[in-house]
Amino acid sequence: MAKWGMVIDLEKCTGCQACSTACAMENNTLPGESWQDVLYYKEGKYPNVNIKWFPRPCMHCENPSCMHVCPTKATYKDENGFVLIDWNKCIGCKYCMIACPYGVRFYTDEKPLIEPDMKKVYPGQDGQQYSPPYQNPNSDWTKGVGIQPKGVVSKCTFCYHKVSKAPAGVADLDEDNPALKEYVPACVRTCAPKARYFGDLDNPDSTVNRLIADKRGVRLLEHTGNKPQVYYLGDHGVVPAFTRPDKS
Amino acid sequence: MSNMSQSVPFPESVSRISNLRIGAGAIGLVLGIFAAIGLLTQGHESFNTNSNISWGLPVATYVFFVLTSTGLTFVASLAMVFGMKDFYPIAKRCIWGAIATLVTGFIALGLEIGNPLRMIWVIPTNMATSSPMWWMGLFYLSYAVFLVWKFLLVNKGDWTSGQSKVIGILSFVTVIFAHATLGSVFGMMGMRPFWYGGMVPVYFLITAALSGLAFIMLFINLDYGMNQANMSDKVRSAMTRYMPPIFGLALGLVLVFTLTRTVTGLWSNVPELNIPMSYIVGTFWYQAEIWIGMVLPLALMLSSYRSNAKVQTLAGLLVILALFIGRYEYVVGGQLVPMFKGAWYDDLLMYAPSMTEWGVVILAAAIGLLLYAFGEKKLSLADAPNE
């Protein structure tokens, strides 16, 4: 049993969005269905402006509110810490999207973000929402892996199709280790400044645990009690409060 | 069983209103089907909801109508559970109205959900008891069963047998739990301060009662041609002596509740509470809700015109509109602050329902209206038990 978690070092992250691109390529997500995204926040007024950014995958929380509210147990937490969606059980009530404090869930039965509409360019086959010519061959609807059918919610799986095949007992999945790189989540593997680390939070010897301890890793929006398994390093790990532009 | 109210002949004004209602229902049905074509051809892409505003007008409509059903059951229960016999003459109408509004609510929800038919097997086979929505489904389904059962008994003339009483009590108890769990669907969401709070079920309780009372004011007066001369003595007594003060009291409570919620929101430092409330208060719809939909009808109910059928009809209609606006503000307002989106959305989210969403509302309401009209024509809704 592992408890997979991620550490993102904000001091190293350049906000380049390579992770978001890699995620979209790996998981064939639609435009706007940003399972992985980099969110930018600005604080202060010119000339004392501070810009922050948070690379944001699903937090795969220890205590996920999305799972608790699901009326069908379609969203569940598996034994290795993944929060997954069973698309065969999802009724599309969208309550999980309401309950996720991190806004990481997507319902793609909506107006296209950009034109042309990919769903019209590559019409869906075999129940898929859309069927692009290249597809990741790994698909498992019981875990929300692959291209989703209509009327269900989708989200980051921590690249379940890769991580779940990693050898048992591994402390960290490091893309620099040739033996393990195929098991590393796409966003971690592609990160050029190596701002992302992925490992077992239950293993005291893992690099992720050492980083969290040594560099005072924090979790976002702790007051919600969801206890993410994604930790942030660096001195700007606090999310600014929401303001309206004309009121700030 | 006696049909004391039916002894009063139906004059022309009654059948004219009845025909108008069927006509309005039929037009609504056609318009609704026309708009629902968007749903059939494009699916939920024809909605303006998205991954940020997940619940829009159809969900607000669902909340509005199922809580109206709750309120109608409260009023029916005054006679059938609490033995207040003065309410018997309107009790059967209330039960049928509760069925019609419940159906309306479920149609709106069913057309909003991604895979509604899948609910039939995944909900009972997975027992997701940690979800407030699961409990809401359980209680509203039980309530629907008891409500229809009670109506069937009453329709056979069985008002007071042991079985009839028990089913009446069960429908009352299940709807108390049903509306409370619906309140919890919103009230338990700590990550959304605009909704959060243990008192939300109470807020829903009071607004549900008002919603049911407003429908009675509108529909029962219309059923009798907005003229109390068409009513039997007992119906007239219920509608002139008892309903106006109860309606006024509920309206006053809801007005206080609405204002305290507003002031709390405006005063609060919490951005997720303060910012959407400040925005909502500045809209025309909020001002209309308070002044035209609550203060004006309350003034009417406090005046000597409160027994006048036309005044009651107007007050009922205005309160219904205000409550509908209120449900929409509540459901959508809780989602206006973007959830962890940074500068991608650096202002409140914007949402206006699409034509298809309005079509869903019109379709659901038209079916409810026709269902009520059918009952009014065919099911002797004026029946009451023998004394």
XYZ file of C-alpha atoms in Angstrom:
635
model
C 0.000 0.000 0.000
C 1.281 3.449 -0.832
C -0.099 6.887 -0.181
C 0.900 8.706 -3.297
C 1.454 12.413 -2.992
C 3.034 15.279 -4.828
C 5.309 18.094 -3.796
C 5.507 21.262 -5.896
C 8.340 23.676 -5.232
C 7.045 27.151 -5.972
C 10.600 28.549 -5.809
C 11.496 26.441 -8.807
C 8.242 26.564 -10.748
C 8.403 29.080 -13.584
C 4.709 28.884 -14.445
C 5.540 27.693 -17.959
C 2.457 25.441 -18.256
C 4.474 22.524 -19.644
C 2.752 20.391 -16.991
C -0.685 21.493 -18.222
C 0.260 20.698 -21.810
C 1.713 17.317 -20.927
C -1.427 16.474 -18.968
C -3.686 17.429 -21.860
C -1.591 15.332 -24.265
C -1.425 12.357 -21.931
C -5.094 12.321 -21.021
C -6.649 13.656 -24.242
C -8.575 16.326 -22.402
C -10.710 18.878 -24.191
C -9.835 22.591 -24.292
C -10.898 24.044 -20.947
C -10.903 20.637 -19.289
C -7.706 21.496 -17.459
C -7.091 18.585 -15.149
C -3.748 20.247 -14.529
C -3.563 24.005 -14.685
C -1.324 26.810 -13.473
C -3.354 29.491 -11.720
C -2.039 33.030 -11.505
C -2.894 35.433 -8.721
C -1.968 39.074 -8.503
C -1.771 41.110 -5.324
C -1.055 44.734 -4.568
C -1.059 47.801 -6.771
C 1.434 49.158 -9.248
C 4.347 49.590 -8.667
C 4.223 47.083 -5.792
C 2.568 44.208 -7.533
C 3.136 40.650 -6.517
C 2.300 37.813 -8.844
C 1.838 34.335 -7.505
C 1.104 31.129 -9.257
C 0.008 27.708 -8.236
C 0.374 24.676 -10.456
C -2.857 22.887 -9.610
C -3.549 19.215 -10.174
C -6.301 17.416 -8.268
C -5.158 17.418 -4.647
C -6.208 13.769 -4.113
C -7.220 14.802 -0.614
C -6.965 12.583 2.433
C -10.480 13.637 3.365
C -12.071 14.515 0.019
C -15.305 16.487 0.240
C -16.093 15.518 -3.365
C -16.197 11.877 -2.321
C -18.354 12.484 0.741
C -21.044 14.318 -1.235
C -21.248 11.861 -4.130
C -24.722 10.256 -3.972
C -23.616 7.126 -5.859
C -20.064 6.491 -4.591
C -18.890 7.147 -8.137
C -16.092 9.226 -6.604
C -13.985 7.086 -4.323
C -10.580 6.948 -2.715
C -8.637 3.841 -3.531
C -6.230 2.013 -1.245
C -3.201 3.828 -2.676
C -4.577 7.285 -2.082
C -5.927 8.088 -5.544
C -9.256 9.899 -5.667
C -10.945 8.442 -8.743
C -14.315 8.608 -10.513
C -16.186 5.559 -11.750
C -17.782 6.865 -14.938
C -20.143 3.882 -14.968
C -21.664 5.113 -11.722
C -21.548 8.891 -12.216
C -25.014 10.376 -12.772
C -23.741 13.849 -13.639
C -25.375 15.630 -10.708
C -22.243 17.803 -10.386
C -22.439 17.904 -6.586
C -18.725 16.992 -6.420
C -17.917 20.069 -8.499
C -19.868 22.156 -6.020
C -18.026 20.574 -3.087
C -14.421 20.662 -4.363
C -12.693 23.717 -2.841
C -9.918 23.523 -5.443
C -12.096 23.672 -8.553
C -10.398 20.675 -10.138
C -13.445 18.949 -11.575
C -14.824 19.295 -15.071
C -18.097 18.642 -16.819
C -17.460 18.682 -20.527
C -21.105 18.755 -21.588
C -20.796 22.506 -21.896
C -20.257 25.093 -24.561
C -16.803 24.743 -26.168
C -14.112 27.022 -24.751
C -12.623 27.678 -28.182
C -13.625 27.205 -31.796
C -13.540 24.907 -33.612
C -15.360 22.637 -31.187
C -13.186 19.524 -30.839
C -16.321 17.459 -30.229
C -17.530 18.372 -33.706
C -14.107 17.983 -35.361
C -13.633 14.510 -33.863
C -17.154 13.198 -33.158
C -17.354 10.747 -30.279
C -17.385 7.016 -30.933
C -18.072 4.081 -28.629
C -19.651 6.373 -26.086
C -16.692 8.745 -25.885
C -17.320 12.468 -25.549
C -14.963 12.986 -28.505
C -12.582 10.685 -30.323
C -9.343 12.308 -31.481
C -7.153 10.266 -33.864
C -4.376 9.866 -31.291
C -5.517 8.458 -27.989
C -3.754 7.174 -24.955
C -4.396 3.420 -25.219
C -4.976 3.214 -21.472
C -8.640 3.617 -20.716
C -10.559 2.460 -17.695
C -13.956 4.038 -17.110
C -14.225 2.569 -13.626
C -11.286 4.794 -12.644
C -11.994 7.855 -14.751
C -9.022 7.099 -17.015
C -9.317 7.926 -20.704
C -11.822 10.047 -22.610
C -15.027 10.308 -20.658
C -18.522 9.530 -21.920
C -21.250 12.176 -21.926
C -22.882 13.361 -18.745
C -20.118 12.544 -16.270
C -17.523 14.531 -14.325
C -13.810 14.166 -15.012
C -10.618 15.129 -13.227
C -6.899 14.457 -12.771
C -6.181 10.832 -11.858
C -2.559 11.381 -10.740
C -1.908 9.463 -13.990
C -3.320 6.336 -12.395
C -2.593 4.347 -15.557
C 1.139 4.954 -15.029
C 1.560 5.188 -11.275
C -0.476 2.070 -10.495
C 2.005 -0.032 -12.507
C 5.023 1.108 -10.475
C 6.920 -1.627 -8.610
C 5.576 -2.156 -5.090
C 7.402 -0.482 -2.250
C 9.033 2.281 -4.294
C 9.538 5.409 -2.179
C 9.630 7.936 -4.999
C 8.801 8.017 -8.673
C 11.639 10.090 -10.070
C 11.800 10.805 -13.780
C 15.625 10.830 -13.562
C 15.606 7.158 -12.649
C 15.477 5.242 -15.966
C 13.904 2.229 -14.267
C 10.962 4.265 -12.986
C 10.395 7.068 -15.459
C 7.546 5.295 -17.255
C 5.551 5.291 -14.013
C 5.913 9.018 -13.331
C 2.824 11.233 -13.815
C 3.028 13.215 -17.046
C 3.130 16.619 -15.344
C 6.013 15.567 -13.076
C 7.983 13.920 -15.837
C 7.780 16.934 -18.137
C 8.601 19.624 -15.566
C 11.758 21.277 -16.914
C 12.882 23.058 -13.726
C 12.103 19.874 -11.748
C 9.687 21.655 -9.471
C 7.542 18.571 -8.994
C 8.218 15.475 -6.950
C 6.037 12.409 -6.655
C 6.334 9.752 -3.988
C 4.882 7.771 -1.144
C 3.756 9.964 1.761
C 3.586 6.881 3.996
C 7.237 6.046 3.427
C 9.407 7.949 5.927
C 12.391 7.680 3.614
C 10.727 9.207 0.573
C 12.038 12.399 -0.968
C 8.566 13.932 -0.806
C 8.425 13.459 2.966
C 11.935 14.831 3.394
C 11.115 17.909 1.325
C 7.878 18.552 3.209
C 9.750 18.394 6.509
C 12.920 20.256 5.501
C 11.317 22.992 3.459
C 8.116 23.385 5.453
C 5.643 22.137 2.905
C 2.155 23.580 3.132
C -1.205 22.494 1.772
C -3.601 24.941 0.160
C -6.873 26.067 1.793
C -6.208 24.038 4.927
C -9.280 25.542 6.595
C -11.535 23.397 4.414
C -10.264 20.265 6.140
C -9.767 18.320 2.927
C -6.098 17.623 3.731
C -4.590 17.516 0.259
C -1.883 15.036 -0.677
C -0.280 17.764 -2.765
C 2.160 19.963 -0.826
C 3.707 23.262 -1.833
C 7.201 24.489 -0.945
C 8.365 28.078 -0.986
C 7.443 31.230 0.850
C 4.418 32.197 -1.221
C 2.208 29.233 -0.595
C -0.750 31.275 0.666
C -3.714 31.830 -1.622
C -4.740 35.522 -1.798
C -8.354 36.292 -0.851
C -10.849 36.888 -3.628
C -11.441 40.500 -4.537
C -13.266 42.208 -7.364
C -11.043 44.359 -9.579
C -12.982 47.547 -8.974
C -13.169 46.979 -5.214
C -9.531 46.120 -4.511
C -68.746 10.843 1.301
C -70.335 14.166 0.824
C -69.241 16.563 -1.812
C -70.438 19.637 -0.039
C -68.358 22.093 -2.006
C -69.502 20.685 -5.291
C -73.070 21.599 -4.505
C -72.152 25.129 -5.514
C -72.634 25.373 -9.279
C -69.613 26.441 -11.265
C -70.356 29.776 -12.929
C -68.896 30.963 -16.175
C -65.949 32.801 -14.629
C -64.732 29.558 -13.107
C -64.784 27.593 -16.322
C -63.219 30.519 -18.170
C -60.261 30.564 -15.779
C -60.075 26.795 -15.927
C -59.938 26.901 -19.728
C -57.367 29.695 -19.627
C -55.242 27.549 -17.357
C -55.413 24.575 -19.695
C -54.621 26.884 -22.592
C -51.624 28.341 -20.756
C -50.458 24.828 -19.889
C -50.790 23.694 -23.509
C -48.906 26.734 -24.833
C -46.232 26.177 -22.182
C -45.971 22.549 -23.220
C -45.435 23.487 -26.868
C -42.943 26.250 -25.998
C -41.159 23.960 -23.569
C -40.868 21.125 -26.072
C -39.638 23.608 -28.668
C -36.900 24.816 -26.347
C -36.145 21.320 -25.162
C -35.201 20.453 -28.730
C -31.887 22.091 -27.811
C -31.508 19.448 -25.143
C -32.229 16.623 -27.560
C -29.899 17.882 -30.282
C -27.037 19.367 -28.284
C -27.466 17.852 -24.844
C -26.322 19.934 -21.923
C -24.083 21.995 -24.180
C -27.235 24.008 -24.800
C -27.168 25.060 -21.134
C -25.145 28.080 -20.059
C -23.936 26.237 -16.977
C -20.300 25.170 -17.036
C -17.552 23.751 -14.860
C -17.566 26.924 -12.733
C -21.313 27.558 -12.404
C -22.425 23.948 -12.205
C -25.958 24.425 -10.946
C -28.095 26.978 -12.742
C -31.725 27.823 -13.351
C -33.026 24.210 -13.594
C -31.636 23.373 -10.140
C -33.130 26.571 -8.680
C -36.434 25.535 -10.291
C -36.178 22.092 -8.743
C -35.557 23.596 -5.299
C -38.429 26.026 -5.751
C -41.024 23.434 -6.751
C -40.114 20.635 -4.352
C -40.180 23.134 -1.497
C -43.559 24.369 -2.724
C -44.726 20.754 -2.573
C -43.395 20.647 0.974
C -45.367 23.756 1.911
C -48.594 22.425 0.395
C -48.181 19.243 2.419
C -47.724 21.348 5.562
C -51.072 23.034 4.944
C -52.832 19.745 4.121
C -51.338 18.333 7.319
C -52.961 21.050 9.417
C -56.205 19.186 8.844
C -55.025 15.637 8.330
C -52.265 15.343 10.919
C -53.039 18.021 13.468
C -56.834 17.760 13.315
C -57.545 21.403 12.473
C -60.803 20.661 10.715
C -61.205 24.132 9.270
C -58.551 23.253 6.711
C -60.283 20.102 5.420
C -62.087 21.960 2.589
C -58.768 22.851 0.951
C -56.808 19.761 1.992
C -57.439 17.638 -1.090
C -56.434 20.492 -3.382
C -53.243 20.884 -1.353
C -52.337 17.209 -1.698
C -52.954 17.218 -5.444
C -51.038 20.492 -5.750
C -48.194 18.939 -3.768
C -48.081 16.035 -6.230
C -48.155 18.386 -9.236
C -45.362 20.617 -7.887
C -43.265 17.611 -6.878
C -43.545 16.223 -10.414
C -42.620 19.659 -11.792
C -39.524 19.802 -9.602
C -38.380 16.323 -10.520
C -38.826 16.999 -14.248
C -36.629 20.105 -13.963
C -33.982 18.104 -12.082
C -34.228 15.083 -14.362
C -33.558 17.229 -17.434
C -30.585 18.849 -15.702
C -28.745 15.720 -14.587
C -26.206 14.120 -16.925
C -27.419 10.519 -16.614
C -30.829 10.650 -14.896
C -31.892 7.082 -15.713
C -28.720 5.673 -14.199
C -29.925 6.979 -10.822
C -32.489 4.194 -10.708
C -29.904 1.503 -10.144
C -26.731 3.207 -8.911
C -28.356 5.048 -6.012
C -29.954 2.022 -4.321
C -27.015 -0.282 -5.029
C -24.304 1.969 -3.622
C -25.846 3.316 -0.422
C -23.767 6.494 -0.317
C -24.987 7.446 3.136
C -22.364 10.162 3.642
C -23.999 12.259 0.911
C -26.742 14.719 1.882
C -28.028 14.311 -1.658
C -28.490 10.571 -1.133
C -30.652 11.253 1.922
C -32.561 13.944 0.054
C -33.352 11.407 -2.668
C -34.416 8.786 -0.147
C -36.741 11.139 1.716
C -38.238 12.819 -1.337
C -38.898 9.406 -2.894
C -40.544 8.134 0.311
C -42.504 11.359 0.525
C -43.693 10.990 -3.070
C -44.902 7.441 -2.350
C -46.779 8.426 0.814
C -48.206 11.535 -0.822
C -49.638 9.636 -3.797
C -50.854 6.892 -1.468
C -52.599 9.447 0.719
C -54.209 11.049 -2.293
C -55.491 7.697 -3.538
C -57.052 7.022 -0.139
C -58.625 10.476 0.063
C -59.833 10.150 -3.503
C -61.671 6.993 -2.468
C -63.264 8.972 0.351
C -61.062 7.478 3.065
C -60.023 10.526 5.090
C -59.931 9.298 8.625
C -59.351 5.538 8.775
C -56.350 4.367 10.756
C -54.439 3.617 7.578
C -55.253 7.006 6.067
C -54.133 8.823 9.212
C -50.868 6.896 9.390
C -50.076 7.539 5.731
C -50.859 11.229 6.244
C -48.509 11.381 9.214
C -45.806 9.512 7.276
C -46.036 11.922 4.358
C -45.727 14.843 6.774
C -42.754 13.333 8.615
C -40.914 12.312 5.431
C -41.333 15.750 3.892
C -39.890 17.355 7.035
C -36.802 15.190 6.586
C -36.846 15.685 2.821
C -36.740 19.479 2.934
C -34.196 19.395 5.765
C -31.848 17.165 3.792
C -32.345 19.381 0.741
C -31.310 22.276 2.980
C -28.290 20.260 4.053
C -27.268 19.668 0.426
C -26.453 23.379 0.468
C -26.016 24.059 4.178
C -23.290 21.460 4.702
C -20.998 23.006 2.089
C -18.409 24.643 4.340
C -16.286 25.525 1.321
C -19.105 27.790 0.118
C -19.827 30.274 2.924
C -22.743 31.788 1.003
C -24.652 28.549 1.529
C -23.129 27.213 4.681
C -24.988 26.915 7.956
C -26.915 24.564 10.163
C -29.923 26.871 9.954
C -30.388 26.395 6.219
C -32.934 23.574 6.759
C -34.902 25.992 8.963
C -34.654 28.685 6.298
C -35.954 26.140 3.796
C -38.720 25.125 6.210
C -40.084 28.639 6.547
C -39.714 29.544 2.883
C -41.283 26.185 1.904
C -44.288 26.931 4.088
C -44.644 30.362 2.491
C -44.273 28.890 -0.964
C -47.099 26.422 -0.335
C -49.300 29.133 1.155
C -48.685 31.429 -1.813
C -49.714 28.693 -4.229
C -52.894 28.185 -2.234
C -53.625 31.916 -2.386
C -53.137 31.926 -6.131
C -54.575 28.600 -7.227
C -57.534 28.149 -4.927
C -58.766 31.647 -5.633
C -58.404 30.959 -9.346
C -60.213 27.639 -8.914
C -63.217 29.593 -7.663
C -63.042 32.317 -10.285
C -61.440 34.824 -7.862
C -64.851 35.199 -6.296
C -65.729 33.996 -2.835
C -69.395 33.802 -3.769
C -68.463 30.661 -5.706
C -67.020 29.051 -2.588
C -68.853 26.882 -0.093
C -69.131 28.381 3.377
C -66.333 26.239 4.710
C -63.920 27.010 1.878
C -64.754 30.702 2.230
C -64.121 30.508 5.942
C -60.744 28.813 5.398
C -59.726 31.331 2.749
C -60.894 34.477 4.548
C -60.513 33.781 8.250
C -57.521 31.455 8.497
C -55.368 31.738 5.421
C -54.641 35.512 5.358
C -53.105 35.699 8.855
C -51.132 32.462 8.399
C -49.908 33.639 4.999
C -49.055 37.055 6.426
C -47.207 35.526 9.374
C -45.142 33.231 7.151
C -44.428 36.138 4.821
C -43.290 38.311 7.718
C -40.970 35.560 8.981
C -39.490 35.058 5.532
C -38.983 38.801 5.154
C -37.094 38.898 8.457
C -35.062 35.837 7.466
C -34.233 37.346 4.074
C -33.200 40.671 5.580
C -31.032 39.085 8.269
C -29.315 36.940 5.656
C -28.760 40.049 3.567
C -27.412 42.157 6.418
C -25.142 39.340 7.585
C -23.799 39.059 4.052
C -23.260 42.784 3.665
C -21.609 43.123 7.059
C -19.381 40.060 6.828
C -15.659 40.250 6.137
C -15.714 36.893 4.386
C -15.298 37.702 0.681
C -17.280 34.649 -0.469
C -20.246 35.925 1.550
C -19.850 39.667 1.318
C -18.996 40.104 -2.344
C -21.844 38.091 -3.917
C -24.363 39.541 -1.436
C -23.259 43.090 -2.234
C -23.639 42.290 -5.900
C -27.073 40.691 -5.497
C -28.462 43.541 -3.388
C -27.551 45.934 -6.192
C -29.650 44.111 -8.757
C -33.156 45.053 -9.857
C -34.351 41.526 -9.130
C -33.381 41.654 -5.469
C -35.144 44.986 -5.001
C -38.223 43.625 -6.795
C -38.126 40.529 -4.609
C -38.093 42.554 -1.389
C -40.394 45.461 -2.220
C -42.850 44.092 -4.747
C -42.696 40.431 -3.791
C -42.644 40.682 -0.002
C -43.331 44.140 1.434
C -46.300 44.874 -0.843
C -48.074 41.517 -0.273
C -47.372 41.806 3.448
C -48.983 45.246 3.458
C -51.953 43.779 1.585
C -52.272 40.966 4.117
C -52.168 43.465 6.969
C -54.836 45.646 5.354
C -58.577 45.136 5.429
C -58.407 43.895 1.809
C -56.798 40.634 2.891
C -60.034 38.674 2.536
C -60.648 39.885 -0.992
C -60.129 37.034 -3.454
C -58.509 39.207 -6.116
C -56.115 40.759 -3.596
C -55.232 37.310 -2.335
C -54.610 36.102 -5.886
C -52.309 39.044 -6.540
C -50.467 38.597 -3.242
C -49.995 34.887 -3.929
C -48.616 35.565 -7.400
C -46.201 38.246 -6.180
C -44.896 36.050 -3.375
C -44.418 33.134 -5.778
C -42.328 35.352 -8.060
C -40.313 36.678 -5.110
C -39.600 33.194 -3.824
C -38.541 32.047 -7.285
C -36.115 34.971 -7.518
C -34.899 34.111 -4.025
C -34.199 30.464 -4.926
C -32.300 31.555 -8.015
C -30.251 34.067 -6.019
C -29.469 31.448 -3.417
C -28.483 28.640 -5.793
C -26.515 30.774 -8.263
C -25.230 33.244 -5.643
C -23.312 30.475 -3.891
C -21.307 29.875 -7.042
C -20.551 33.449 -8.154
C -17.149 33.637 -6.492
C -14.840 31.518 -8.657
C -13.541 28.555 -6.702
C -9.750 28.694 -6.773
C -9.363 30.071 -10.265
C -6.886 32.932 -9.778
C -6.612 35.501 -12.514
C -8.339 33.257 -15.057
C -11.509 34.673 -13.486
C -10.647 37.789 -11.542
C -14.221 38.970 -11.092
C -17.479 37.309 -10.143
C -18.534 34.603 -12.552
C -21.295 35.592 -14.921
C -24.231 33.369 -15.712
C -27.539 33.895 -17.467
C -29.757 30.930 -18.313
C -29.921 29.818 -21.940
C -33.128 29.431 -23.937
C -32.958 25.688 -23.375
C -32.734 26.189 -19.627
C -35.779 28.439 -19.721
C -37.416 25.819 -21.919
C -36.827 23.188 -19.242
C -38.485 25.450 -16.670
C -41.453 26.214 -18.920
C -41.865 22.554 -19.868
C -41.759 21.394 -16.246
C -44.131 24.140 -15.087
C -46.547 23.463 -17.967
C -46.709 19.766 -17.109
C -47.350 20.680 -13.473
C -50.064 23.131 -14.484
C -51.792 20.612 -16.749
C -51.542 17.977 -14.053
C -53.227 20.327 -11.603
C -55.849 21.299 -14.182
C -56.558 17.601 -14.800
C -57.096 17.079 -11.078
C -59.272 20.121 -10.850
C -61.489 18.843 -13.697
C -61.575 15.139 -12.944
C -60.660 14.407 -9.347
C -63.203 16.365 -7.294
C -60.592 18.412 -5.475
C -63.309 20.210 -3.514
C -64.142 17.044 -1.592
C -63.947 17.075 2.168
C -64.889 14.484 4.787
C -68.292 14.325 6.445
C -68.348 15.959 9.805
